[in-house]
Amino acid sequence: MSKYRVQASGDIKTQSELRLENSNVSFPKVWNEGVYEQLGVDPVLPTSAPDPSGPYKKVALNGAEQNSDGNWVEAWVEQDMTDEEKAAYDQQKADAERRTRDGLLASTDYLALVDATLTDAMRTYRQALRDVPQQEGFPNTITWPTKPS
C-alpha cells in the first residue's frame, strides 16, 4: 500500500485517503512528481521493520523520516509490550516449545513400545523432556536434555 507524507502537516496518508480528500480531482492510474506536487505530498518508501531488542519489545510504525538520500522512508520505534501482549507472547512461545518437546518425545516413542525395553538413560531423558515446561524461566529460558546415544 502506497503511503505519502503531507508536506504541510507531516501526516502520513494512503493513496485511498488522498483520493477521498480530493474527490473533485481526476487522478492518473500511476502517480508521478506532478501529482505529488499538486497534492503537496512526498512518497514514503517502505522499509523493513527492525528486530525488537528483547522478548517483551515490539516495533511499530512511527511516521516517516528522511534518509541520507533525501527520500522519505517509514520510521520505526521500539515499544514495550502491554501486559496482555506479554501474556499472548508467552503463550505462543510456550506452545511452540511444547511442540518441539513433543517432537523430541515422538522421536523416541518407538523405544517405549511393549516389546522394547527402555534403558535408564532413555527413561531419564524422556522424563526430562516431559518436565521442560516446569523449568524456571520457561518458555524464554530452556535447558534441553541431551538425548542418550
CSV table of N, CA and C in Angstrom, one decimal:
chain,number,residue,atom,x,y,z
A,1,MET,N,0.8,-1.2,0.0
A,1,MET,CA,0.0,0.0,0.0
A,1,MET,C,0.9,1.2,0.0
A,2,SER,N,0.7,2.1,-0.9
A,2,SER,CA,1.5,3.3,-1.1
A,2,SER,C,1.1,4.3,0.0
A,3,LYS,N,2.2,4.9,0.6
A,3,LYS,CA,1.9,6.0,1.6
A,3,LYS,C,2.6,7.2,1.2
A,4,TYR,N,2.0,8.3,1.7
A,4,TYR,CA,2.5,9.7,1.3
A,4,TYR,C,2.5,10.6,2.6
A,5,ARG,N,3.6,11.4,2.6
A,5,ARG,CA,3.7,12.4,3.7
A,5,ARG,C,3.2,13.7,3.2
A,6,VAL,N,2.2,14.2,3.9
A,6,VAL,CA,1.6,15.6,3.6
A,6,VAL,C,2.6,16.6,4.0
A,7,GLN,N,3.1,17.4,3.1
A,7,GLN,CA,4.2,18.4,3.4
A,7,GLN,C,3.7,19.4,4.4
A,8,ALA,N,2.5,19.8,4.4
A,8,ALA,CA,2.1,20.9,5.3
A,8,ALA,C,1.9,20.5,6.7
A,9,SER,N,1.5,19.2,6.9
A,9,SER,CA,1.3,18.7,8.3
A,9,SER,C,2.2,17.6,8.8
A,10,GLY,N,2.9,16.9,7.8
A,10,GLY,CA,3.7,15.8,8.2
A,10,GLY,C,2.9,14.5,8.4
A,11,ASP,N,1.6,14.6,8.2
A,11,ASP,CA,0.7,13.4,8.4
A,11,ASP,C,1.0,12.4,7.3
A,12,ILE,N,0.9,11.1,7.6
A,12,ILE,CA,1.1,10.1,6.7
A,12,ILE,C,-0.3,9.6,6.2
A,13,LYS,N,-0.5,9.5,4.9
A,13,LYS,CA,-1.8,9.1,4.3
A,13,LYS,C,-1.6,8.1,3.2
A,14,THR,N,-2.6,7.3,3.0
A,14,THR,CA,-2.6,6.3,1.9
A,14,THR,C,-3.1,7.0,0.7
A,15,GLN,N,-2.9,6.4,-0.5
A,15,GLN,CA,-3.4,6.9,-1.7
A,15,GLN,C,-4.9,7.0,-1.7
A,16,SER,N,-5.6,6.0,-1.1
A,16,SER,CA,-7.0,6.0,-1.0
A,16,SER,C,-7.5,7.2,-0.1
A,17,GLU,N,-6.8,7.5,1.0
A,17,GLU,CA,-7.2,8.6,1.8
A,17,GLU,C,-7.1,9.9,1.0
A,18,LEU,N,-6.0,10.0,0.3
A,18,LEU,CA,-5.8,11.3,-0.5
A,18,LEU,C,-6.8,11.4,-1.6
A,19,ARG,N,-7.2,10.3,-2.2
A,19,ARG,CA,-8.2,10.4,-3.3
A,19,ARG,C,-9.6,10.8,-2.7
A,20,LEU,N,-9.9,10.3,-1.5
A,20,LEU,CA,-11.2,10.7,-0.8
A,20,LEU,C,-11.2,12.1,-0.5
A,21,GLU,N,-10.0,12.6,0.0
A,21,GLU,CA,-9.9,14.0,0.4
A,21,GLU,C,-10.0,15.0,-0.8
A,22,ASN,N,-9.7,14.4,-1.9
A,22,ASN,CA,-9.6,15.2,-3.2
A,22,ASN,C,-10.6,14.6,-4.2
A,23,SER,N,-11.8,14.4,-3.8
A,23,SER,CA,-12.8,13.7,-4.6
A,23,SER,C,-13.1,14.5,-5.9
A,24,ASN,N,-12.8,15.8,-6.0
A,24,ASN,CA,-13.1,16.5,-7.2
A,24,ASN,C,-12.0,16.5,-8.2
A,25,VAL,N,-10.9,15.7,-7.9
A,25,VAL,CA,-9.7,15.7,-8.7
A,25,VAL,C,-9.7,14.3,-9.5
A,26,SER,N,-9.4,14.4,-10.8
A,26,SER,CA,-9.3,13.1,-11.5
A,26,SER,C,-7.8,12.7,-11.5
A,27,PHE,N,-7.5,11.6,-11.0
A,27,PHE,CA,-6.2,11.1,-10.8
A,27,PHE,C,-5.7,10.1,-11.9
A,28,PRO,N,-4.5,10.2,-12.3
A,28,PRO,CA,-4.0,9.2,-13.3
A,28,PRO,C,-3.8,7.9,-12.5
A,29,LYS,N,-3.7,6.8,-13.3
A,29,LYS,CA,-3.5,5.5,-12.7
A,29,LYS,C,-2.2,5.4,-12.0
A,30,VAL,N,-1.1,5.9,-12.6
A,30,VAL,CA,0.2,5.9,-12.0
A,30,VAL,C,0.5,7.3,-11.6
A,31,TRP,N,0.9,7.5,-10.3
A,31,TRP,CA,1.2,8.8,-9.8
A,31,TRP,C,2.7,9.1,-10.1
A,32,ASN,N,2.9,10.4,-10.3
A,32,ASN,CA,4.3,10.9,-10.6
A,32,ASN,C,4.6,12.2,-9.9
A,33,GLU,N,5.7,12.8,-10.2
A,33,GLU,CA,6.1,14.0,-9.5
A,33,GLU,C,5.1,15.1,-9.6
A,34,GLY,N,4.4,15.2,-10.8
A,34,GLY,CA,3.4,16.2,-11.0
A,34,GLY,C,2.2,16.0,-10.0
A,35,VAL,N,1.8,14.8,-9.8
A,35,VAL,CA,0.7,14.5,-8.9
A,35,VAL,C,1.1,14.9,-7.4
A,36,TYR,N,2.4,14.5,-7.1
A,36,TYR,CA,2.9,14.7,-5.8
A,36,TYR,C,2.9,16.2,-5.5
A,37,GLU,N,3.4,17.0,-6.5
A,37,GLU,CA,3.5,18.5,-6.3
A,37,GLU,C,2.1,19.1,-6.2
A,38,GLN,N,1.2,18.6,-7.0
A,38,GLN,CA,-0.2,19.2,-7.0
A,38,GLN,C,-0.9,18.9,-5.6
A,39,LEU,N,-0.6,17.7,-5.1
A,39,LEU,CA,-1.2,17.4,-3.8
A,39,LEU,C,-0.4,17.9,-2.6
A,40,GLY,N,0.8,18.3,-2.8
A,40,GLY,CA,1.7,18.7,-1.7
A,40,GLY,C,2.1,17.5,-0.8
A,41,VAL,N,2.5,16.4,-1.5
A,41,VAL,CA,2.9,15.2,-0.7
A,41,VAL,C,4.2,14.7,-1.2
A,42,ASP,N,4.8,13.9,-0.4
A,42,ASP,CA,6.1,13.2,-0.8
A,42,ASP,C,5.8,11.7,-0.6
A,43,PRO,N,6.2,10.9,-1.6
A,43,PRO,CA,6.0,9.4,-1.4
A,43,PRO,C,6.9,9.0,-0.2
A,44,VAL,N,6.4,8.0,0.5
A,44,VAL,CA,7.1,7.4,1.7
A,44,VAL,C,7.5,6.0,1.2
A,45,LEU,N,8.8,5.7,1.2
A,45,LEU,CA,9.2,4.4,0.8
A,45,LEU,C,9.2,3.4,1.9
A,46,PRO,N,8.7,2.2,1.6
A,46,PRO,CA,8.7,1.2,2.7
A,46,PRO,C,10.1,0.8,3.2
A,47,THR,N,10.2,0.5,4.4
A,47,THR,CA,11.4,0.0,5.0
A,47,THR,C,11.1,-1.3,5.8
A,48,SER,N,12.1,-2.1,6.0
A,48,SER,CA,11.9,-3.3,6.8
A,48,SER,C,11.8,-2.9,8.3
A,49,ALA,N,10.9,-3.5,9.0
A,49,ALA,CA,10.9,-3.3,10.5
A,49,ALA,C,12.1,-3.9,11.1
A,50,PRO,N,12.8,-3.2,12.0
A,50,PRO,CA,13.9,-3.8,12.7
A,50,PRO,C,13.4,-4.9,13.7
A,51,ASP,N,14.3,-5.7,14.1
A,51,ASP,CA,14.0,-6.8,15.0
A,51,ASP,C,14.0,-6.1,16.4
A,52,PRO,N,13.0,-6.5,17.2
A,52,PRO,CA,12.9,-6.0,18.6
A,52,PRO,C,14.2,-6.4,19.4
A,53,SER,N,14.6,-5.6,20.4
A,53,SER,CA,15.8,-5.9,21.1
A,53,SER,C,15.6,-6.9,22.2
A,54,GLY,N,14.4,-7.2,22.5
A,54,GLY,CA,14.2,-8.2,23.6
A,54,GLY,C,12.9,-8.9,23.5
A,55,PRO,N,12.6,-9.9,24.4
A,55,PRO,CA,11.4,-10.7,24.2
A,55,PRO,C,10.1,-9.9,24.5
A,56,TYR,N,10.2,-8.9,25.3
A,56,TYR,CA,8.9,-8.1,25.6
A,56,TYR,C,8.9,-6.8,24.9
A,57,LYS,N,9.5,-6.7,23.8
A,57,LYS,CA,9.6,-5.5,23.0
A,57,LYS,C,8.9,-5.7,21.6
A,58,LYS,N,8.3,-4.6,21.1
A,58,LYS,CA,7.7,-4.7,19.7
A,58,LYS,C,8.1,-3.5,19.0
A,59,VAL,N,8.0,-3.5,17.7
A,59,VAL,CA,8.3,-2.3,16.9
A,59,VAL,C,7.0,-1.9,16.2
A,60,ALA,N,6.9,-0.6,16.0
A,60,ALA,CA,5.7,0.0,15.4
A,60,ALA,C,6.0,1.1,14.5
A,61,LEU,N,5.3,1.3,13.5
A,61,LEU,CA,5.5,2.5,12.6
A,61,LEU,C,5.3,3.7,13.3
A,62,ASN,N,6.2,4.7,13.1
A,62,ASN,CA,6.1,6.0,13.8
A,62,ASN,C,6.4,7.1,12.8
A,63,GLY,N,5.5,7.2,11.8
A,63,GLY,CA,5.6,8.3,10.8
A,63,GLY,C,6.6,8.0,9.8
A,64,ALA,N,7.3,9.1,9.3
A,64,ALA,CA,8.3,9.0,8.3
A,64,ALA,C,9.5,9.9,8.7
A,65,GLU,N,10.7,9.6,8.1
A,65,GLU,CA,11.8,10.4,8.3
A,65,GLU,C,12.6,10.4,7.0
A,66,GLN,N,13.4,11.4,6.8
A,66,GLN,CA,14.3,11.5,5.6
A,66,GLN,C,15.5,10.7,5.8
A,67,ASN,N,15.9,9.9,4.8
A,67,ASN,CA,17.1,9.2,4.9
A,67,ASN,C,18.3,10.0,4.3
A,68,SER,N,19.4,9.4,4.2
A,68,SER,CA,20.6,10.2,3.8
A,68,SER,C,20.5,10.6,2.3
A,69,ASP,N,19.7,9.9,1.5
A,69,ASP,CA,19.5,10.3,0.1
A,69,ASP,C,18.4,11.3,-0.1
A,70,GLY,N,17.8,11.8,1.0
A,70,GLY,CA,16.7,12.8,0.9
A,70,GLY,C,15.3,12.2,0.6
A,71,ASN,N,15.2,10.9,0.6
A,71,ASN,CA,13.9,10.3,0.4
A,71,ASN,C,13.2,10.1,1.8
A,72,TRP,N,11.9,10.2,1.7
A,72,TRP,CA,11.1,9.9,2.9
A,72,TRP,C,10.9,8.4,3.0
A,73,VAL,N,11.2,7.9,4.2
A,73,VAL,CA,11.1,6.4,4.4
A,73,VAL,C,10.3,6.2,5.7
A,74,GLU,N,9.7,5.0,5.9
A,74,GLU,CA,9.0,4.7,7.1
A,74,GLU,C,9.9,4.7,8.3
A,75,ALA,N,9.4,5.3,9.4
A,75,ALA,CA,10.2,5.4,10.6
A,75,ALA,C,9.6,4.3,11.6
A,76,TRP,N,10.5,3.7,12.4
A,76,TRP,CA,10.1,2.7,13.3
A,76,TRP,C,10.5,3.1,14.7
A,77,VAL,N,9.7,2.7,15.7
A,77,VAL,CA,10.0,2.9,17.1
A,77,VAL,C,9.8,1.6,17.9
A,78,GLU,N,10.7,1.4,18.8
A,78,GLU,CA,10.6,0.2,19.7
A,78,GLU,C,9.7,0.6,20.9
A,79,GLN,N,8.8,-0.3,21.3
A,79,GLN,CA,7.9,-0.1,22.4
A,79,GLN,C,7.9,-1.3,23.3
A,80,ASP,N,7.5,-1.1,24.6
A,80,ASP,CA,7.3,-2.2,25.5
A,80,ASP,C,6.0,-2.8,25.1
A,81,MET,N,5.8,-4.1,25.3
A,81,MET,CA,4.5,-4.8,25.1
A,81,MET,C,3.6,-4.5,26.3
A,82,THR,N,2.3,-4.5,26.1
A,82,THR,CA,1.4,-4.4,27.2
A,82,THR,C,1.4,-5.7,27.9
A,83,ASP,N,0.8,-5.7,29.1
A,83,ASP,CA,0.7,-7.0,29.8
A,83,ASP,C,-0.1,-8.0,29.0
A,84,GLU,N,-1.1,-7.6,28.3
A,84,GLU,CA,-1.9,-8.6,27.5
A,84,GLU,C,-1.0,-9.2,26.4
A,85,GLU,N,-0.2,-8.3,25.7
A,85,GLU,CA,0.7,-8.7,24.7
A,85,GLU,C,1.7,-9.7,25.2
A,86,LYS,N,2.2,-9.4,26.4
A,86,LYS,CA,3.3,-10.2,27.0
A,86,LYS,C,2.7,-11.6,27.3
A,87,ALA,N,1.4,-11.6,27.8
A,87,ALA,CA,0.8,-12.9,28.1
A,87,ALA,C,0.6,-13.7,26.8
A,88,ALA,N,0.2,-13.1,25.7
A,88,ALA,CA,0.0,-13.7,24.4
A,88,ALA,C,1.3,-14.2,23.9
A,89,TYR,N,2.3,-13.4,24.0
A,89,TYR,CA,3.7,-13.8,23.5
A,89,TYR,C,4.2,-15.0,24.3
A,90,ASP,N,4.0,-15.0,25.6
A,90,ASP,CA,4.5,-16.1,26.4
A,90,ASP,C,3.7,-17.4,26.0
A,91,GLN,N,2.4,-17.3,25.8
A,91,GLN,CA,1.6,-18.4,25.4
A,91,GLN,C,2.0,-19.0,24.1
A,92,GLN,N,2.2,-18.1,23.1
A,92,GLN,CA,2.7,-18.6,21.8
A,92,GLN,C,4.1,-19.3,21.9
A,93,LYS,N,5.0,-18.7,22.6
A,93,LYS,CA,6.3,-19.2,22.8
A,93,LYS,C,6.2,-20.6,23.5
A,94,ALA,N,5.4,-20.7,24.5
A,94,ALA,CA,5.2,-21.9,25.3
A,94,ALA,C,4.7,-23.0,24.4
A,95,ASP,N,3.7,-22.6,23.6
A,95,ASP,CA,3.1,-23.6,22.6
A,95,ASP,C,4.1,-24.1,21.7
A,96,ALA,N,5.0,-23.2,21.1
A,96,ALA,CA,6.0,-23.6,20.2
A,96,ALA,C,7.0,-24.5,20.9
A,97,GLU,N,7.4,-24.2,22.1
A,97,GLU,CA,8.4,-25.0,22.8
A,97,GLU,C,7.8,-26.4,23.1
A,98,ARG,N,6.5,-26.4,23.5
A,98,ARG,CA,5.9,-27.7,23.7
A,98,ARG,C,5.8,-28.6,22.5
A,99,ARG,N,5.6,-27.9,21.3
A,99,ARG,CA,5.6,-28.7,20.0
A,99,ARG,C,7.0,-29.3,19.8
A,100,THR,N,8.1,-28.5,20.1
A,100,THR,CA,9.4,-29.0,20.0
A,100,THR,C,9.6,-30.2,20.9
A,101,ARG,N,9.2,-30.0,22.1
A,101,ARG,CA,9.3,-31.1,23.1
A,101,ARG,C,8.6,-32.4,22.7
A,102,ASP,N,7.3,-32.2,22.2
A,102,ASP,CA,6.5,-33.3,21.7
A,102,ASP,C,7.2,-34.0,20.5
A,103,GLY,N,7.8,-33.3,19.7
A,103,GLY,CA,8.6,-33.9,18.5
A,103,GLY,C,9.7,-34.7,19.0
A,104,LEU,N,10.5,-34.2,20.0
A,104,LEU,CA,11.6,-34.9,20.6
A,104,LEU,C,11.1,-36.2,21.3
A,105,LEU,N,10.0,-36.1,22.0
A,105,LEU,CA,9.4,-37.3,22.6
A,105,LEU,C,9.0,-38.3,21.6
A,106,ALA,N,8.3,-37.8,20.5
A,106,ALA,CA,7.8,-38.7,19.5
A,106,ALA,C,8.9,-39.5,18.8
A,107,SER,N,10.1,-38.8,18.7
A,107,SER,CA,11.2,-39.4,18.0
A,107,SER,C,11.8,-40.6,18.8
A,108,THR,N,11.4,-40.7,20.1
A,108,THR,CA,11.8,-41.9,20.9
A,108,THR,C,10.7,-42.8,21.3
A,109,ASP,N,9.5,-42.5,20.8
A,109,ASP,CA,8.3,-43.4,21.2
A,109,ASP,C,8.5,-44.8,20.8
A,110,TYR,N,9.2,-45.1,19.7
A,110,TYR,CA,9.3,-46.5,19.3
A,110,TYR,C,10.1,-47.3,20.3
A,111,LEU,N,10.9,-46.6,21.1
A,111,LEU,CA,11.7,-47.3,22.2
A,111,LEU,C,10.8,-47.7,23.4
A,112,ALA,N,9.6,-47.0,23.5
A,112,ALA,CA,8.8,-47.3,24.6
A,112,ALA,C,7.7,-48.3,24.3
A,113,LEU,N,7.8,-49.0,23.2
A,113,LEU,CA,6.8,-50.0,22.8
A,113,LEU,C,6.9,-51.1,23.8
A,114,VAL,N,5.8,-51.9,23.9
A,114,VAL,CA,5.7,-53.1,24.8
A,114,VAL,C,6.9,-54.0,24.6
A,115,ASP,N,7.2,-54.3,23.3
A,115,ASP,CA,8.3,-55.3,23.1
A,115,ASP,C,9.7,-54.7,23.1
A,116,ALA,N,9.8,-53.4,23.5
A,116,ALA,CA,11.1,-52.8,23.6
A,116,ALA,C,11.4,-52.5,25.1
A,117,THR,N,12.6,-52.5,25.5
A,117,THR,CA,13.0,-52.2,26.8
A,117,THR,C,13.7,-50.9,26.8
A,118,LEU,N,13.2,-49.9,27.6
A,118,LEU,CA,13.9,-48.6,27.7
A,118,LEU,C,15.1,-48.7,28.6
A,119,THR,N,16.2,-48.1,28.2
A,119,THR,CA,17.3,-48.0,29.1
A,119,THR,C,17.0,-47.0,30.2
A,120,ASP,N,17.7,-47.0,31.3
A,120,ASP,CA,17.5,-46.0,32.3
A,120,ASP,C,17.8,-44.6,31.8
A,121,ALA,N,18.9,-44.5,31.0
A,121,ALA,CA,19.2,-43.2,30.4
A,121,ALA,C,18.1,-42.6,29.5
A,122,MET,N,17.4,-43.5,28.7
A,122,MET,CA,16.3,-43.1,27.9
A,122,MET,C,15.1,-42.7,28.7
A,123,ARG,N,14.9,-43.5,29.8
A,123,ARG,CA,13.7,-43.1,30.7
A,123,ARG,C,14.0,-41.7,31.3
A,124,THR,N,15.2,-41.5,31.7
A,124,THR,CA,15.5,-40.2,32.3
A,124,THR,C,15.4,-39.1,31.3
A,125,TYR,N,15.8,-39.3,30.1
A,125,TYR,CA,15.7,-38.3,29.0
A,125,TYR,C,14.3,-38.0,28.7
A,126,ARG,N,13.5,-39.0,28.5
A,126,ARG,CA,12.0,-38.8,28.2
A,126,ARG,C,11.3,-38.1,29.4
A,127,GLN,N,11.7,-38.4,30.6
A,127,GLN,CA,11.1,-37.7,31.7
A,127,GLN,C,11.5,-36.2,31.8
A,128,ALA,N,12.8,-36.0,31.5
A,128,ALA,CA,13.3,-34.6,31.4
A,128,ALA,C,12.6,-33.8,30.4
A,129,LEU,N,12.3,-34.4,29.2
A,129,LEU,CA,11.5,-33.7,28.2
A,129,LEU,C,10.1,-33.4,28.7
A,130,ARG,N,9.5,-34.3,29.3
A,130,ARG,CA,8.2,-34.0,29.9
A,130,ARG,C,8.2,-32.9,30.9
A,131,ASP,N,9.3,-32.8,31.6
A,131,ASP,CA,9.5,-31.8,32.7
A,131,ASP,C,9.9,-30.4,32.2
A,132,VAL,N,10.2,-30.3,30.9
A,132,VAL,CA,10.6,-29.0,30.3
A,132,VAL,C,9.7,-27.8,30.7
A,133,PRO,N,8.4,-27.9,30.6
A,133,PRO,CA,7.5,-26.8,30.9
A,133,PRO,C,7.6,-26.4,32.4
A,134,GLN,N,8.1,-27.2,33.3
A,134,GLN,CA,8.2,-26.9,34.7
A,134,GLN,C,9.5,-26.2,35.0
A,135,GLN,N,10.4,-26.0,34.0
A,135,GLN,CA,11.7,-25.4,34.3
A,135,GLN,C,11.5,-23.9,34.7
A,136,GLU,N,12.3,-23.4,35.5
A,136,GLU,CA,12.3,-22.0,35.9
A,136,GLU,C,12.7,-21.2,34.6
A,137,GLY,N,11.9,-20.2,34.3
A,137,GLY,CA,12.1,-19.4,33.1
A,137,GLY,C,11.4,-19.8,31.8
A,138,PHE,N,10.7,-21.0,31.9
A,138,PHE,CA,10.0,-21.5,30.7
A,138,PHE,C,9.0,-20.4,30.3
A,139,PRO,N,8.8,-20.1,29.1
A,139,PRO,CA,9.3,-20.6,27.8
A,139,PRO,C,10.6,-19.9,27.3
A,140,ASN,N,11.0,-18.8,28.0
A,140,ASN,CA,12.0,-18.0,27.5
A,140,ASN,C,13.4,-18.5,27.7
A,141,THR,N,13.6,-19.3,28.7
A,141,THR,CA,14.9,-20.0,29.0
A,141,THR,C,14.7,-21.4,29.2
A,142,ILE,N,15.3,-22.3,28.3
A,142,ILE,CA,15.1,-23.7,28.4
A,142,ILE,C,16.4,-24.4,28.3
A,143,THR,N,16.6,-25.3,29.2
A,143,THR,CA,17.8,-26.2,29.1
A,143,THR,C,17.3,-27.6,28.6
A,144,TRP,N,17.6,-27.8,27.3
A,144,TRP,CA,17.1,-29.1,26.7
A,144,TRP,C,18.0,-30.2,27.2
A,145,PRO,N,17.3,-31.4,27.6
A,145,PRO,CA,18.2,-32.5,28.0
A,145,PRO,C,18.9,-33.1,26.8
A,146,THR,N,20.0,-33.7,27.0
A,146,THR,CA,20.8,-34.4,26.0
A,146,THR,C,20.3,-35.8,25.7
A,147,LYS,N,20.0,-36.1,24.5
A,147,LYS,CA,19.5,-37.4,24.1
A,147,LYS,C,20.6,-38.4,24.3
A,148,PRO,N,20.4,-39.5,25.0
A,148,PRO,CA,21.4,-40.6,25.1
A,148,PRO,C,21.6,-41.3,23.8
A,149,SER,N,22.8,-41.8,23.6
A,149,SER,CA,23.2,-42.5,22.4
A,149,SER,C,22.8,-43.9,22.4
